[in-house]
Short mmCIF file of C-alpha atoms and ligand atoms in Angstrom, two decimals:
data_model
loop_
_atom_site.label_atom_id
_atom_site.label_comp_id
_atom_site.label_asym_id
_atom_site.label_seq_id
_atom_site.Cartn_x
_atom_site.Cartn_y
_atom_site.Cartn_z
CA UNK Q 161 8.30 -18.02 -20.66
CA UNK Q 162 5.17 -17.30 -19.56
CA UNK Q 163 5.35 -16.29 -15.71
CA UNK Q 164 3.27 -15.81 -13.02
CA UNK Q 165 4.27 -14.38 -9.62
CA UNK Q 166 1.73 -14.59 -6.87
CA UNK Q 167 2.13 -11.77 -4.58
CA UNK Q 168 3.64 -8.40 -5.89
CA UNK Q 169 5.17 -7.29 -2.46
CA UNK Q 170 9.01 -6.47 -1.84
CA UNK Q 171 9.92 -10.41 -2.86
CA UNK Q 172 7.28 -10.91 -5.69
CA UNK Q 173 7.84 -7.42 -7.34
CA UNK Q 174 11.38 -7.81 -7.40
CA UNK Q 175 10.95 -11.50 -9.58
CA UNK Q 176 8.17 -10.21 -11.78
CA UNK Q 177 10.49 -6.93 -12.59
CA UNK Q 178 13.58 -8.75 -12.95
CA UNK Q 179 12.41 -11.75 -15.12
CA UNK Q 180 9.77 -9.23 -17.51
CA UNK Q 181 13.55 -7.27 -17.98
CA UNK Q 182 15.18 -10.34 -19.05
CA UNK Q 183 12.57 -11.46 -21.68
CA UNK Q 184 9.41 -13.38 -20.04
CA UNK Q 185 6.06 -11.99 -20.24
CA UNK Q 186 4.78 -11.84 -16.25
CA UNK Q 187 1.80 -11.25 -14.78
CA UNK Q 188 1.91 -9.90 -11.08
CA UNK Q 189 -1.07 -11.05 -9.23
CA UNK Q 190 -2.25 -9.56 -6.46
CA UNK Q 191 -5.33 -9.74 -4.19
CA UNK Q 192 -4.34 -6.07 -3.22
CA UNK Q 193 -6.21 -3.29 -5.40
CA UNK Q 194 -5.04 -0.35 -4.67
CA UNK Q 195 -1.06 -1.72 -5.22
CA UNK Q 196 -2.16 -2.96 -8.66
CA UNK Q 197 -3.37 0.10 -9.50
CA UNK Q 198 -0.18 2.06 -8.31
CA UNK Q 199 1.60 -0.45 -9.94
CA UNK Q 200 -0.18 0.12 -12.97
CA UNK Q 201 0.71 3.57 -13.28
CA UNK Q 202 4.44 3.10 -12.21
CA UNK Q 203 4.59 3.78 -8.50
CA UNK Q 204 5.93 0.43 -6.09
CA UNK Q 205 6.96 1.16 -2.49
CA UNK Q 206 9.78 -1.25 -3.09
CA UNK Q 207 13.00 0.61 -3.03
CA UNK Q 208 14.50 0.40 -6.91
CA UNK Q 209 11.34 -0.37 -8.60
CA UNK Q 210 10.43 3.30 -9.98
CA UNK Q 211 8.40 4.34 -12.49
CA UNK Q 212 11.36 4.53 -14.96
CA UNK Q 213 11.24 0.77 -14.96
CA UNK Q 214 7.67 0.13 -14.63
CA UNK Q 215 6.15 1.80 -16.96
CA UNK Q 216 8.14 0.89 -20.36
CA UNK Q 217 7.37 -2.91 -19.24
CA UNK Q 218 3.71 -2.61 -18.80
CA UNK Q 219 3.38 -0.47 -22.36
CA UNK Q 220 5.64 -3.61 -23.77
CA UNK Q 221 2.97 -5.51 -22.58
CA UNK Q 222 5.98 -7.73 -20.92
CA UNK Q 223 4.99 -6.98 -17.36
CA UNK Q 224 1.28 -7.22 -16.10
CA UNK Q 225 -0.22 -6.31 -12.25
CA UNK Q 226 -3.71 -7.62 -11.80
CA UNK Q 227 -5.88 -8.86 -9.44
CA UNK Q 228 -7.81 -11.24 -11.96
CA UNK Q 229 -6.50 -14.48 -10.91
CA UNK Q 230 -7.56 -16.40 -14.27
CA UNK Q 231 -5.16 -14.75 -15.66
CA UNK Q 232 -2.41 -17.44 -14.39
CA UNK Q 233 -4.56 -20.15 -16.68
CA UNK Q 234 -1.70 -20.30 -19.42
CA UNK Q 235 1.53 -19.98 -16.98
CA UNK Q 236 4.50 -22.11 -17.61
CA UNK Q 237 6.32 -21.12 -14.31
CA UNK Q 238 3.96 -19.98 -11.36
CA UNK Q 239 6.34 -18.25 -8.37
CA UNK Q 240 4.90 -18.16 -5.26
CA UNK Q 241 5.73 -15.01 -3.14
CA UNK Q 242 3.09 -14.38 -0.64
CA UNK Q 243 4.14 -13.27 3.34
CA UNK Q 244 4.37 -15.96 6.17
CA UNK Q 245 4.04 -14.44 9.53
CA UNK Q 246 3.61 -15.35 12.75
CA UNK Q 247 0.27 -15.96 13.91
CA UNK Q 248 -1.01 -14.65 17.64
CA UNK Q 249 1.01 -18.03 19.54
CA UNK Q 250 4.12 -16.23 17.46
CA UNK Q 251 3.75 -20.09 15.51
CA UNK Q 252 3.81 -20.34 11.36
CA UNK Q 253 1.12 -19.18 9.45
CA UNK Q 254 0.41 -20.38 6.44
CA UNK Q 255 -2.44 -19.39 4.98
CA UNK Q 256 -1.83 -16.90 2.47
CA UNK Q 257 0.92 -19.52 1.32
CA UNK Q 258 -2.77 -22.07 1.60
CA UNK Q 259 -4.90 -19.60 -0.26
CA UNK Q 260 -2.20 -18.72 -3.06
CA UNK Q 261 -1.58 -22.42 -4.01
CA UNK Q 262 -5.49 -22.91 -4.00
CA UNK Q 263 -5.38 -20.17 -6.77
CA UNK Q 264 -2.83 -22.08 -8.57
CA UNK Q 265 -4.77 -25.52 -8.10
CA UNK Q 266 -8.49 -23.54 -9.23
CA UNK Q 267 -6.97 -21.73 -12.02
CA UNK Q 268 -4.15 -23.25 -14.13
CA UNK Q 269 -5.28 -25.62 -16.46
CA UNK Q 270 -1.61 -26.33 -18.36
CA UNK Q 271 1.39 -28.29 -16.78
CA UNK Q 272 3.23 -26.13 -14.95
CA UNK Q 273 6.53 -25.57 -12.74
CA UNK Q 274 5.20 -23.95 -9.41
CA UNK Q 275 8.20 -22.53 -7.33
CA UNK Q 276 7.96 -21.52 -3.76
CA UNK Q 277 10.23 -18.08 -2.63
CA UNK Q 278 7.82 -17.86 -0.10
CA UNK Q 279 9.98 -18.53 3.71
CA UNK Q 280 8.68 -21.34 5.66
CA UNK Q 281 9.97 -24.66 7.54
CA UNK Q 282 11.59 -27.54 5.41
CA UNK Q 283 8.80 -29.58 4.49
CA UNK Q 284 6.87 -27.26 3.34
CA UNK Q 285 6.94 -27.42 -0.55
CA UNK Q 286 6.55 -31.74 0.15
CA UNK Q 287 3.91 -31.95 2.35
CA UNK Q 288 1.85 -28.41 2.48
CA UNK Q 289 2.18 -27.01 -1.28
CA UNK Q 290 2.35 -30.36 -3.16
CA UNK Q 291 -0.58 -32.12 -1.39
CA UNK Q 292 -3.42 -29.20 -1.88
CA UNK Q 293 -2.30 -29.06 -5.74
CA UNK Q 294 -2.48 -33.16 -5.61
CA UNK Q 295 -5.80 -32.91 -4.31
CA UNK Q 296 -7.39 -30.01 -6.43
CA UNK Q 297 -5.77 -30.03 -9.47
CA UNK Q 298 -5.33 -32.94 -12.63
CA UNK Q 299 -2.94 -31.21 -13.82
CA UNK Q 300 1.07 -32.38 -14.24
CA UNK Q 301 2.98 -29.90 -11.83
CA UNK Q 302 6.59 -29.57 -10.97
CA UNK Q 303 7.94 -28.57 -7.29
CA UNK Q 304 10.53 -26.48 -6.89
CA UNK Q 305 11.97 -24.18 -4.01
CA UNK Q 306 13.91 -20.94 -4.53
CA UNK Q 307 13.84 -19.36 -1.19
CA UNK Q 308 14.44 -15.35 -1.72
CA UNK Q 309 17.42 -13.27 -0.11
CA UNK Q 310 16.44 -9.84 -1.58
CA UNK Q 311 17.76 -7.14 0.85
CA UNK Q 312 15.31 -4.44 -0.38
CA UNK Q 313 17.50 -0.97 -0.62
CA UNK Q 314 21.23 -2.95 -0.80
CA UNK Q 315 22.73 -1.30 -3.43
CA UNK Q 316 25.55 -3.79 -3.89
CA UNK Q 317 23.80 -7.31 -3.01
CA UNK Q 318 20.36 -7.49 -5.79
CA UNK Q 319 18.58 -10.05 -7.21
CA UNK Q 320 20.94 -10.92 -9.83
CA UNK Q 321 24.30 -11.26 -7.74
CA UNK Q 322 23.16 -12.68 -4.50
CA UNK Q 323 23.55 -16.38 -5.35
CA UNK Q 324 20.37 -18.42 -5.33
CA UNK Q 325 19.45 -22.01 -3.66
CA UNK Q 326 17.39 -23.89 -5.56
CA UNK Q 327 15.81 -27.46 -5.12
CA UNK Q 328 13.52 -29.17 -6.91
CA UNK Q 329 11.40 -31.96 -5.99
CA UNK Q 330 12.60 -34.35 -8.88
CA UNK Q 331 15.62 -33.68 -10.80
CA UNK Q 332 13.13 -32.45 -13.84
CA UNK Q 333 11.82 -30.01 -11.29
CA UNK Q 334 15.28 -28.80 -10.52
CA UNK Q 335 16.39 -28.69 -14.03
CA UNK Q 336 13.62 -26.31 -14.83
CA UNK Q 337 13.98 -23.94 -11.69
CA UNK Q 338 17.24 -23.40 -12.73
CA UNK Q 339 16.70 -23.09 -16.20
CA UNK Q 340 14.46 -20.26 -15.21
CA UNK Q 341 16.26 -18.36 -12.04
CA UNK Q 342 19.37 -18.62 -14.75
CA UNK Q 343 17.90 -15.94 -16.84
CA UNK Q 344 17.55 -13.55 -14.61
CA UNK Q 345 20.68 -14.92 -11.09
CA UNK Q 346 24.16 -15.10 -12.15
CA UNK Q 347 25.02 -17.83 -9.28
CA UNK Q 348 22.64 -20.57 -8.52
CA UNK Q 349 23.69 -23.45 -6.02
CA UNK Q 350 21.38 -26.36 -6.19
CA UNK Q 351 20.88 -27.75 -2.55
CA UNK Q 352 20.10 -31.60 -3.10
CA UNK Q 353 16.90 -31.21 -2.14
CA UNK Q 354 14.04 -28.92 -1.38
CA UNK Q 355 14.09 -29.45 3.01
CA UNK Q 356 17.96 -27.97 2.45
CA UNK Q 357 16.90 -25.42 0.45
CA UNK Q 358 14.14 -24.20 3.00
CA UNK Q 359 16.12 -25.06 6.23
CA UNK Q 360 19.04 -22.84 4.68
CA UNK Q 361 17.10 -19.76 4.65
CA UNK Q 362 15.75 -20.53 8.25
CA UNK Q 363 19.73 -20.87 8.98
CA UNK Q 364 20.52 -17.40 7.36
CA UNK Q 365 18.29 -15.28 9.65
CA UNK Q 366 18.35 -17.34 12.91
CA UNK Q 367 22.14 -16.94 12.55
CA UNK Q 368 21.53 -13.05 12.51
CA UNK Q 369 19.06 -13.43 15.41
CA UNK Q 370 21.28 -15.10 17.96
CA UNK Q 371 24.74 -13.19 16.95
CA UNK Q 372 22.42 -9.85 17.37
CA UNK Q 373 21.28 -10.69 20.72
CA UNK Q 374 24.58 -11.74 21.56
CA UNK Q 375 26.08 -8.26 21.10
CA UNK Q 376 22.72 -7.04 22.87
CA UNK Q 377 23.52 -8.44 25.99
CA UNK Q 378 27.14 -7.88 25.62
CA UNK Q 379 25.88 -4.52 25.28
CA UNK Q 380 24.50 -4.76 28.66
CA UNK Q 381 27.15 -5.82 30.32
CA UNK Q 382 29.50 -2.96 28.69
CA UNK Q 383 27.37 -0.82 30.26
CA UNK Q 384 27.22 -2.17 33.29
CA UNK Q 385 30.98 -1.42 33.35
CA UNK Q 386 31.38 1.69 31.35
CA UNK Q 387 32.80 0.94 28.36
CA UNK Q 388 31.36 1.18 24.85
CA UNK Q 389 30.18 -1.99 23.04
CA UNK Q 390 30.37 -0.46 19.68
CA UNK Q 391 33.72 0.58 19.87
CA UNK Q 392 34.64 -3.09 21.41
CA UNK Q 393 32.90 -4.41 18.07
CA UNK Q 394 34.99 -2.42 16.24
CA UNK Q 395 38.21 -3.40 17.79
CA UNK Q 396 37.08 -7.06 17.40
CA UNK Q 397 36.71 -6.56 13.83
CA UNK Q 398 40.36 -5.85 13.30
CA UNK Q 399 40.59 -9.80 13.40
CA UNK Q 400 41.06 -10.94 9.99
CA UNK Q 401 39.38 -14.49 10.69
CA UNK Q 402 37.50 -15.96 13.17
CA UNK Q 403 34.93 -12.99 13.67
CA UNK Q 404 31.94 -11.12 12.35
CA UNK Q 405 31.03 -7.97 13.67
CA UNK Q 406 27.30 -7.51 14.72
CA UNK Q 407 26.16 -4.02 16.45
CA UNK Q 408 24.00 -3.60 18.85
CA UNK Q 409 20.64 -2.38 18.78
CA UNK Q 410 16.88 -2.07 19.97
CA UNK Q 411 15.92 -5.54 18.59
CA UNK Q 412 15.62 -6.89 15.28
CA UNK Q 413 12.69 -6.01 12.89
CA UNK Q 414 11.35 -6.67 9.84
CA UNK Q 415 9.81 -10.12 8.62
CA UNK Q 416 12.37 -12.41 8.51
CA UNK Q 417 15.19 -11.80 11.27
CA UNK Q 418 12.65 -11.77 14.24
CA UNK Q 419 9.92 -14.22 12.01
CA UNK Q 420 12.13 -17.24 10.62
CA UNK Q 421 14.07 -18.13 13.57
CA UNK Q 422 10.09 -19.32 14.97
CA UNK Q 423 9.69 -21.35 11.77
CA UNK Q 424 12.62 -23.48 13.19
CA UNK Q 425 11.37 -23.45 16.30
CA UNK Q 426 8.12 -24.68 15.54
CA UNK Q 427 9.88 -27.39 12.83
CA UNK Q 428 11.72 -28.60 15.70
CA UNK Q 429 9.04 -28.47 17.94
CA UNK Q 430 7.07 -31.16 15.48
CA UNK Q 431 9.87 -33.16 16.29
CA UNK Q 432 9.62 -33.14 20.09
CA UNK Q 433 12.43 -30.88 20.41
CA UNK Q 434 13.15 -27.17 21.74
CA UNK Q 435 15.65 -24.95 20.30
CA UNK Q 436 17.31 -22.60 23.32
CA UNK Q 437 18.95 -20.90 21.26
CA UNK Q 438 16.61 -19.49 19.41
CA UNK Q 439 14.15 -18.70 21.93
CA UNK Q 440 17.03 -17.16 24.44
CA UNK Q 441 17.64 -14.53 21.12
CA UNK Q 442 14.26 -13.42 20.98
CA UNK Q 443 13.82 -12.73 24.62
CA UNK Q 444 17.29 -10.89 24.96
CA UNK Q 445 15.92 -9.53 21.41
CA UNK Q 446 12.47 -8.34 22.38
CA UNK Q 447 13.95 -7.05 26.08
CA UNK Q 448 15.80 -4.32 24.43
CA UNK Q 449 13.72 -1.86 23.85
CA UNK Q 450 12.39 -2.13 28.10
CA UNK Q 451 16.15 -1.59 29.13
CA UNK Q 452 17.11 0.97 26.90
CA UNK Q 453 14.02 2.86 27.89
CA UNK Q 454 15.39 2.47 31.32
CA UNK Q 455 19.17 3.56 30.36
CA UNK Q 456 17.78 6.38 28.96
CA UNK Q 457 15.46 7.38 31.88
CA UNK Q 458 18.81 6.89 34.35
CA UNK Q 459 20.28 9.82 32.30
CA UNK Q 460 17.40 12.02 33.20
CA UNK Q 461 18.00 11.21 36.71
CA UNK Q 462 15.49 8.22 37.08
CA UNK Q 463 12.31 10.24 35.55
CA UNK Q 464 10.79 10.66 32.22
CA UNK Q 465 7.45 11.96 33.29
CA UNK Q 466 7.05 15.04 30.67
CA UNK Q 467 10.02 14.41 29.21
CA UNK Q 468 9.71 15.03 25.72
CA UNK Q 469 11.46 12.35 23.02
CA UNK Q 470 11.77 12.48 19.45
CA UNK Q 471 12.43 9.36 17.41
CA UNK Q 472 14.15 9.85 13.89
CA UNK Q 473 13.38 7.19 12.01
CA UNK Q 474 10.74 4.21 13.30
CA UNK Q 475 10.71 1.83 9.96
CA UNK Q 476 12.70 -1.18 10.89
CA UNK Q 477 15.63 -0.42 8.58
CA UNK Q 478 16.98 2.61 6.52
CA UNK Q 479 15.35 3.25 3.10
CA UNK Q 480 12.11 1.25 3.74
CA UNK Q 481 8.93 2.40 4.62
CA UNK Q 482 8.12 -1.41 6.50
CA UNK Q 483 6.78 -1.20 9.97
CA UNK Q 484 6.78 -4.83 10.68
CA UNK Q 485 8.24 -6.17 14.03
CA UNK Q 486 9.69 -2.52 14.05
CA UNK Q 487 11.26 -2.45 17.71
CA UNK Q 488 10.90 1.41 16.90
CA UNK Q 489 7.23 1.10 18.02
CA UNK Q 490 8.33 -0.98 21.42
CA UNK Q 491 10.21 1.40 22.33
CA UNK Q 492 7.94 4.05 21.62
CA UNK Q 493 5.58 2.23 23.52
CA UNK Q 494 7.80 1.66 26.67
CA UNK Q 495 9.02 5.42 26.56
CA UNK Q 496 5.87 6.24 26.69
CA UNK Q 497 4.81 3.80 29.64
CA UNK Q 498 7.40 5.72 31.49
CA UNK Q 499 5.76 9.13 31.24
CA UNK Q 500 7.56 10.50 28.04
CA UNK Q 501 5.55 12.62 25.56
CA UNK Q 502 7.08 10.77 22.59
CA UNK Q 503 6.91 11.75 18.92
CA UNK Q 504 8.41 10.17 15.47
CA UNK Q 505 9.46 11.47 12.41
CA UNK Q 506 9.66 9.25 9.51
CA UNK Q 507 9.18 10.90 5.75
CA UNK Q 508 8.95 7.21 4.23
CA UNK Q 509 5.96 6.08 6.71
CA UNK Q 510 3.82 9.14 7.01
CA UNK Q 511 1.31 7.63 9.25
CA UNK Q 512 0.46 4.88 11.53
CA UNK Q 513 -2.04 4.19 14.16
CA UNK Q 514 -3.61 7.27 13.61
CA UNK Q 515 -0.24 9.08 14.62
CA UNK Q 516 2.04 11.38 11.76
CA UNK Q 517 4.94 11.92 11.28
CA UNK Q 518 6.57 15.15 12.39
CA UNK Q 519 9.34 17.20 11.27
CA UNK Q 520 12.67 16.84 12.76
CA UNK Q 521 12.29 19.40 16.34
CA UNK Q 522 15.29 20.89 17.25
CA UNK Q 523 13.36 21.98 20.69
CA UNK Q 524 12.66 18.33 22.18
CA UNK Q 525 14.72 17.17 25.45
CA UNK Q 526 15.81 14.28 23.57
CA UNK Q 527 15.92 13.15 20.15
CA UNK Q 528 16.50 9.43 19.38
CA UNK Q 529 18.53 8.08 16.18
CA UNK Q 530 16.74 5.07 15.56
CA UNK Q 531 16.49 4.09 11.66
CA UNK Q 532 18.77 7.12 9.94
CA UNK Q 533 16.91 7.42 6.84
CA UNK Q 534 18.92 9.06 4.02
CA UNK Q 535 16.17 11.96 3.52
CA UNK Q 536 16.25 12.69 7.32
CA UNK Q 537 18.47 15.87 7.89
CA UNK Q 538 20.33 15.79 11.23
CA UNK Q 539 22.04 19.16 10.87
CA UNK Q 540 18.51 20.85 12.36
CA UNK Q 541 19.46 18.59 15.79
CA UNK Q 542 23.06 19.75 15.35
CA UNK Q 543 22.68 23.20 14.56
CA UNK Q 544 20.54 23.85 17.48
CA UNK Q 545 22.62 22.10 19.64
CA UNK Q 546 19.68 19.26 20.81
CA UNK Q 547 20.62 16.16 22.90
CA UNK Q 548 20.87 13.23 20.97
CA UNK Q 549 21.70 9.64 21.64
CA UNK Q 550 22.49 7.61 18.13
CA UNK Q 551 20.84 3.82 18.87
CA UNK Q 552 21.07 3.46 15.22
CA UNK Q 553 23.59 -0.54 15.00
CA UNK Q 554 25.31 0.43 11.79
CA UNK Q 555 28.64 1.65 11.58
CA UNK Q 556 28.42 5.15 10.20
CA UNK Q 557 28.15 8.47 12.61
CA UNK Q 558 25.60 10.70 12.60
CA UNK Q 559 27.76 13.59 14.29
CA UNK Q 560 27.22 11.96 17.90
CA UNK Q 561 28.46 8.91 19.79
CA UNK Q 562 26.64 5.44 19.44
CA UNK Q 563 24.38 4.89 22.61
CA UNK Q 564 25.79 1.55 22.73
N1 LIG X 1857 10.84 -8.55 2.09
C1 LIG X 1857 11.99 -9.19 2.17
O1 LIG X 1857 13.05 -8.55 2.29
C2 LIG X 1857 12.06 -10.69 2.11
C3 LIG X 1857 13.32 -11.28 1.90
C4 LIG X 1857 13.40 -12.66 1.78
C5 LIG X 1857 12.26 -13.43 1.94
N2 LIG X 1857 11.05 -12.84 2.19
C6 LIG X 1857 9.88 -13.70 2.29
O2 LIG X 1857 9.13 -13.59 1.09
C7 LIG X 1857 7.73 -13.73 1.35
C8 LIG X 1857 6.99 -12.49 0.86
O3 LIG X 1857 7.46 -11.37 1.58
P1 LIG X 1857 7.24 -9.88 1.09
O4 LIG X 1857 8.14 -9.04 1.93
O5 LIG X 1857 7.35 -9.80 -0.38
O6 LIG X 1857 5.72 -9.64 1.54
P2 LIG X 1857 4.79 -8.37 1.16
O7 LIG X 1857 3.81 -8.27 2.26
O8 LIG X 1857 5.63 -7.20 0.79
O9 LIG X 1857 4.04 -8.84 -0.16
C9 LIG X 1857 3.19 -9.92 -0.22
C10 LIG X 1857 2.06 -9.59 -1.18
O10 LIG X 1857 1.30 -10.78 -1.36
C11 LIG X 1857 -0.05 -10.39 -1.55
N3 LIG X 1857 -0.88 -11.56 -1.31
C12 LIG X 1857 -1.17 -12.18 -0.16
N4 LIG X 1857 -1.93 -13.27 -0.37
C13 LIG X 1857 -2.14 -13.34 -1.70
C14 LIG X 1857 -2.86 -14.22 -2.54
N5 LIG X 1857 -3.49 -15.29 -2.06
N6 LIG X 1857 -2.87 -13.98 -3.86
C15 LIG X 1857 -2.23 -12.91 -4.38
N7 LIG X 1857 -1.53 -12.03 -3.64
C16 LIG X 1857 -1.49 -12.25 -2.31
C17 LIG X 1857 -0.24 -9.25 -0.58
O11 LIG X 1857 -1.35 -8.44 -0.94
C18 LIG X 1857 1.10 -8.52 -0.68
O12 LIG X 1857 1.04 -7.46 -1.62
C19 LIG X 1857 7.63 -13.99 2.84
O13 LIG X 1857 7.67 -15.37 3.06
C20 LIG X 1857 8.89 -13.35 3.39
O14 LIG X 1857 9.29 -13.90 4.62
C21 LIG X 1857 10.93 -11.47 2.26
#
């Protein structure tokens, strides 16, 4: 078929990748130069998308990054995979998703299936997407939903084994979508309609949110007590039903743990109604980084001032160079507020607010596991015998006990 994905980020690239590998001829649009032009000569920040794989596709002439967006005038299948963030009231926004169907509506001049990976609130593919095609466009379209799960840098979940919801909003529509997602997903479960399909995706990550600040303020209270949280995870684990272990942590990052669960919230609000849940998880959520700041100035006997505090790691997860809703940078931030001369070393981000990255110091006061990159090697901490306090939530030890 002939694709088009709008939006060659970490969901986008992945589609237009997988699908050009399994036979359709894609164009990757993108208002972004400068990643169509790495793209174009085989470098992607997404994790798995290499050169190795780019490159053969392009010469095939089966995968194509451009900015030129009449080049989606002949698509048969148009994905839609453009970011919704928050906007300043931390409520949906949804203009890029505005501006990308606008594309669509201005430039396709076939009948076409449009399908939305894009996350947003149920309702959106009825009454945002399909109403600004309605208006701007004559031509026949067909609405589908196909909300994305990619994990980017899970080596065992990927685009073709993590099963896909799908929704259409006639049963044409749906036949299509998963005519198409088929080619590429080997499990596809079609929701019965496209508010399910959205809401379950909201579901996913607001279910991460709340269980996460759960364990975050049991956290608290183990150390209140003096025990170890982590290790009480652990031994909950050994439950064979009934549980499932979440760690504890700074906060959540990224754009969809501490993003969706506001989608809800503002669906709900629409409605008249307030979701306590929700908001409770991203207060105890967003508090972290202030207290552990504090539980790490009590073990310098109640003063930072001078202190000097390395963080390894700042991305919001391992493997990904993605700063957004990093609680690496809160923390950095209240550290700082408390008189520590901070620094960060992160070989996948480089750079950011006109800070660097620095190499691993085995001479700091403290250093801070916070995302535990694969590249980043610990051994110059341990050899030189630096204090080190492991915040990082997953399971594995770096050669210290979790903070938690
Ligand atoms: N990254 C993930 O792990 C993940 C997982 C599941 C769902 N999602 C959701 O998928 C959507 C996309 O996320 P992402 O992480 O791929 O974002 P991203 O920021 O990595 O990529 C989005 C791309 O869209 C481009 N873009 C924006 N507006 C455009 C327009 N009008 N026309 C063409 N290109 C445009 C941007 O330049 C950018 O390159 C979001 O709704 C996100 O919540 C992301």
């Amino acid at each position: 078929m002939n694709l088009s994905v709008i939006g060659q980020g970490y969901v986008g690239l992945t589609v237009a990748i997988s699908a050009a590998e399994n036979g359709h001829m894609v164009i990757g649009l993108d208002l972004n130069k400068s990643l169509v032009d790495d793209l174009l000569n085989g470098r992607s920040y997404v994790p798995g998308i290499n050169e190795e794989r780019l490159l053969p596709l392009i010469k095939a002439g089966a995968y194509f990054p451009t900015t030129d967006e009449k080049s989606l005038q002949n698509s048969e299948v148009i994905v839609i995979a453009v970011p919704t963030p928050l906007d300043l009231m931390r409520n949906p926004d949804l203009s890029y998703l505005e501006a990308a169907t606008k594309l669509i509506a201005k430039n396709v001049n076939r009948s076409a299936l449009v399908v939305n990976e894009s996350t947003s609130y149920p309702g959106t593919l009825r009454n945002f997407i399909k109403p600004i095609l309605d208006e701007a466009s004559n031509q026949k379209f067909l609405f589908a939903v196909a909300p994305e799960r990619v994990d980017p840098g899970n080596l065992e979940w990927n685009i073709k084994n993590t099963p896909r919801v799908i929704s259409g909003l006639n049963d044409e529509a749906t036949s299509e979508a998963i005519k198409f997602y088929s080619t590429f997903c080997s499990s596809i479960y079609r929701a019965p309609n496209p508010e399910v399909a959205e809401a379950s995706k909201l579901l996913e990550n607001t279910f991460r949110q709340v269980n996460i600040a759960l364990v975050n303020e049991f956290s608290e209270i183990a150390n209140l007590i003096g025990f170890s949280a982590s290790e009480a995870v652990k031994a909950a684990s050994t439950k064979p039903f009934g549980f499932m272990p979440f760690f504890p942590s700074i906060g959540v990052g990224g754009h969809c743990i501490p993003v969706d669960p506001n989608y809800l919230r503002y669906a709900a609000s629409q409605f008249g109604s307030i979701t306590k849940f929700i908001d409770l998880a991203n207060q105890i959520n967003l508090s972290m980084a202030n207290s552990v700041a504090l539980r790490i100035q009590d073990q310098f006997n109640g003063e930072l001032k001078g202190i000097s505090i390395q963080l390894a790691g700042i991305a919001y997860k391992p493997g990904v160079p993605d700063l957004r809703e990093s609680p690496a940078l809160l923390l950095m931030e209240e550290l700082s507020k408390l008189g520590a001369k901070v620094t960060w070393c992160d070989p996948l981000v480089s750079e950011f607010n006109s800070s660097k990255s620095m190499p691993l110091d085995p001479n700091i006061d403290l250093g801070l596991i916070v995302t535990p990159h694969e590249n980043i090697d610990f051994s110059i901490w341990k050899n030189a015998g630096t204090r080190v306090f492991d915040l990082s939530p997953d399971r594995k030890s770096y050669g210290w006990p979790k903070f938690f």
